Amino acid sequence: MLTKPGGVTLSECLRKRKPAFIYAMLPGQEEMNFRLLCNDGLIFDFRHWRSLPSLSEAIVSVLRSPALARCLARVDEYHRALSATDPALALYERFLAAVPADQAPQRFLEMLGENVP
């Protein structure tokens, strides 16, 4: 898929094991998504698309190259690394492990934006 690195689009590409070719991004979240996934080898950097003689030939070339197999292997690793438990529970457990027990309830409510006396 030739796309920008929006969270929903990239999540769908990763879930369905479809290669994502990133041609541009907006500052902020899209930049962060791009950096993280590009560094992990989960997407293809096509920001240079305007300088290519043929964008479609460049994409087909990647699809026929060992780079695609490497990317899909990394996507498989990504899926194996995902927690089988409820993601919210996993985050809460990580939070509890990082905060002293006597501070956890107050810190958790603060994190949620609740007013704590």
mmCIF file of C-alpha atoms in Angstrom:
data_model
loop_
_atom_site.group_PDB
_atom_site.id
_atom_site.type_symbol
_atom_site.label_atom_id
_atom_site.label_comp_id
_atom_site.label_asym_id
_atom_site.label_seq_id
_atom_site.Cartn_x
_atom_site.Cartn_y
_atom_site.Cartn_z
ATOM 1 C CA MET A 1 0.000 0.000 0.000
ATOM 2 C CA LEU A 2 1.342 3.414 -0.947
ATOM 3 C CA THR A 3 0.324 5.627 1.960
ATOM 4 C CA LYS A 4 1.190 8.089 4.681
ATOM 5 C CA PRO A 5 2.044 6.599 8.094
ATOM 6 C CA GLY A 6 -1.276 7.088 9.856
ATOM 7 C CA GLY A 7 -1.872 4.810 12.819
ATOM 8 C CA VAL A 8 -4.993 3.027 11.565
ATOM 9 C CA THR A 9 -3.654 2.433 8.067
ATOM 10 C CA LEU A 10 -0.347 1.069 9.333
ATOM 11 C CA SER A 11 -2.085 -1.093 11.927
ATOM 12 C CA GLU A 12 -4.187 -2.638 9.161
ATOM 13 C CA CYS A 13 -1.129 -3.193 6.959
ATOM 14 C CA LEU A 14 0.716 -4.892 9.821
ATOM 15 C CA ARG A 15 -2.295 -6.996 10.792
ATOM 16 C CA LYS A 16 -2.892 -8.176 7.227
ATOM 17 C CA ARG A 17 0.860 -8.523 6.475
ATOM 18 C CA LYS A 18 0.665 -6.057 3.581
ATOM 19 C CA PRO A 19 3.765 -4.019 2.763
ATOM 20 C CA ALA A 20 3.462 -0.276 3.353
ATOM 21 C CA PHE A 21 5.339 2.147 1.127
ATOM 22 C CA ILE A 22 5.486 5.546 2.815
ATOM 23 C CA TYR A 23 5.619 8.503 0.417
ATOM 24 C CA ALA A 24 5.058 11.450 2.815
ATOM 25 C CA MET A 25 4.068 12.266 6.376
ATOM 26 C CA LEU A 26 2.652 15.014 8.523
ATOM 27 C CA PRO A 27 4.670 16.386 11.442
ATOM 28 C CA GLY A 28 3.950 14.812 14.804
ATOM 29 C CA GLN A 29 2.344 11.393 15.128
ATOM 30 C CA GLU A 30 2.919 10.343 11.521
ATOM 31 C CA GLU A 31 6.617 11.208 11.851
ATOM 32 C CA MET A 32 6.859 9.137 15.030
ATOM 33 C CA ASN A 33 5.057 6.204 13.396
ATOM 34 C CA PHE A 34 7.393 6.420 10.416
ATOM 35 C CA ARG A 35 10.602 6.546 12.477
ATOM 36 C CA LEU A 36 9.589 3.679 14.745
ATOM 37 C CA LEU A 37 8.360 1.344 12.013
ATOM 38 C CA CYS A 38 11.122 2.228 9.562
ATOM 39 C CA ASN A 39 13.798 1.590 12.214
ATOM 40 C CA ASP A 40 12.172 -1.783 12.911
ATOM 41 C CA GLY A 41 12.136 -2.663 9.207
ATOM 42 C CA LEU A 42 8.343 -2.910 9.075
ATOM 43 C CA ILE A 43 7.722 -0.374 6.286
ATOM 44 C CA PHE A 44 9.428 0.901 3.151
ATOM 45 C CA ASP A 45 10.679 4.476 2.863
ATOM 46 C CA PHE A 46 9.460 5.895 -0.463
ATOM 47 C CA ARG A 47 9.738 9.589 0.397
ATOM 48 C CA HIS A 48 11.984 9.898 -2.654
ATOM 49 C CA TRP A 49 9.154 8.832 -4.988
ATOM 50 C CA ARG A 50 9.294 12.033 -7.067
ATOM 51 C CA SER A 51 12.845 11.262 -8.152
ATOM 52 C CA LEU A 52 12.024 7.754 -9.361
ATOM 53 C CA PRO A 53 11.716 7.131 -13.104
ATOM 54 C CA SER A 54 8.677 4.955 -12.398
ATOM 55 C CA LEU A 55 6.996 4.656 -9.014
ATOM 56 C CA SER A 56 5.102 1.505 -9.998
ATOM 57 C CA GLU A 57 8.277 -0.195 -11.261
ATOM 58 C CA ALA A 58 10.080 0.690 -8.028
ATOM 59 C CA ILE A 59 7.287 -0.846 -5.938
ATOM 60 C CA VAL A 60 7.169 -3.981 -8.102
ATOM 61 C CA SER A 61 10.948 -4.238 -7.772
ATOM 62 C CA VAL A 62 10.664 -4.259 -3.959
ATOM 63 C CA LEU A 63 7.831 -6.788 -4.130
ATOM 64 C CA ARG A 64 10.088 -9.119 -6.127
ATOM 65 C CA SER A 65 13.174 -8.573 -3.984
ATOM 66 C CA PRO A 66 14.504 -10.228 -0.817
ATOM 67 C CA ALA A 67 13.672 -6.959 0.981
ATOM 68 C CA LEU A 68 9.998 -7.963 0.990
ATOM 69 C CA ALA A 69 10.744 -11.301 2.653
ATOM 70 C CA ARG A 70 12.900 -9.545 5.270
ATOM 71 C CA CYS A 71 10.123 -7.040 5.964
ATOM 72 C CA LEU A 72 7.462 -9.756 6.290
ATOM 73 C CA ALA A 73 9.744 -11.748 8.606
ATOM 74 C CA ARG A 74 9.995 -8.656 10.807
ATOM 75 C CA VAL A 75 6.216 -8.288 10.693
ATOM 76 C CA ASP A 76 5.939 -11.886 11.902
ATOM 77 C CA GLU A 77 8.360 -11.076 14.753
ATOM 78 C CA TYR A 78 6.234 -8.034 15.568
ATOM 79 C CA HIS A 79 3.108 -10.200 15.809
ATOM 80 C CA ARG A 80 4.858 -12.750 18.028
ATOM 81 C CA ALA A 81 5.966 -9.946 20.361
ATOM 82 C CA LEU A 82 2.419 -8.686 20.865
ATOM 83 C CA SER A 83 0.910 -9.659 24.173
ATOM 84 C CA ALA A 84 -1.761 -12.328 24.084
ATOM 85 C CA THR A 85 -3.415 -10.681 27.074
ATOM 86 C CA ASP A 86 -5.697 -7.680 27.089
ATOM 87 C CA PRO A 87 -3.541 -4.688 26.041
ATOM 88 C CA ALA A 88 -5.075 -2.409 28.675
ATOM 89 C CA LEU A 89 -4.320 -4.961 31.378
ATOM 90 C CA ALA A 90 -0.756 -5.365 30.114
ATOM 91 C CA LEU A 91 -0.217 -1.583 30.261
ATOM 92 C CA TYR A 92 -1.700 -1.381 33.745
ATOM 93 C CA GLU A 93 0.564 -4.209 34.936
ATOM 94 C CA ARG A 94 3.607 -2.410 33.498
ATOM 95 C CA PHE A 95 2.469 0.772 35.243
ATOM 96 C CA LEU A 96 2.114 -1.055 38.565
ATOM 97 C CA ALA A 97 5.560 -2.561 38.205
ATOM 98 C CA ALA A 98 7.086 0.896 37.668
ATOM 99 C CA VAL A 99 5.370 2.765 40.518
ATOM 100 C CA PRO A 100 5.803 2.160 44.266
ATOM 101 C CA ALA A 101 2.744 0.339 45.633
ATOM 102 C CA ASP A 102 1.798 3.119 48.052
ATOM 103 C CA GLN A 103 1.694 5.659 45.178
ATOM 104 C CA ALA A 104 -0.009 3.532 42.513
ATOM 105 C CA PRO A 105 -3.688 4.417 43.088
ATOM 106 C CA GLN A 106 -3.042 8.169 43.214
ATOM 107 C CA ARG A 107 -0.607 8.150 40.279
ATOM 108 C CA PHE A 108 -3.011 6.071 38.174
ATOM 109 C CA LEU A 109 -5.875 8.515 38.766
ATOM 110 C CA GLU A 110 -3.567 11.444 37.959
ATOM 111 C CA MET A 111 -2.567 9.729 34.744
ATOM 112 C CA LEU A 112 -6.265 9.452 33.832
ATOM 113 C CA GLY A 113 -6.702 13.167 34.481
ATOM 114 C CA GLU A 114 -8.804 12.681 37.599
ATOM 115 C CA ASN A 115 -8.610 15.257 40.386
ATOM 116 C CA VAL A 116 -7.005 13.613 43.378
ATOM 117 C CA PRO A 117 -7.222 15.264 46.831
#
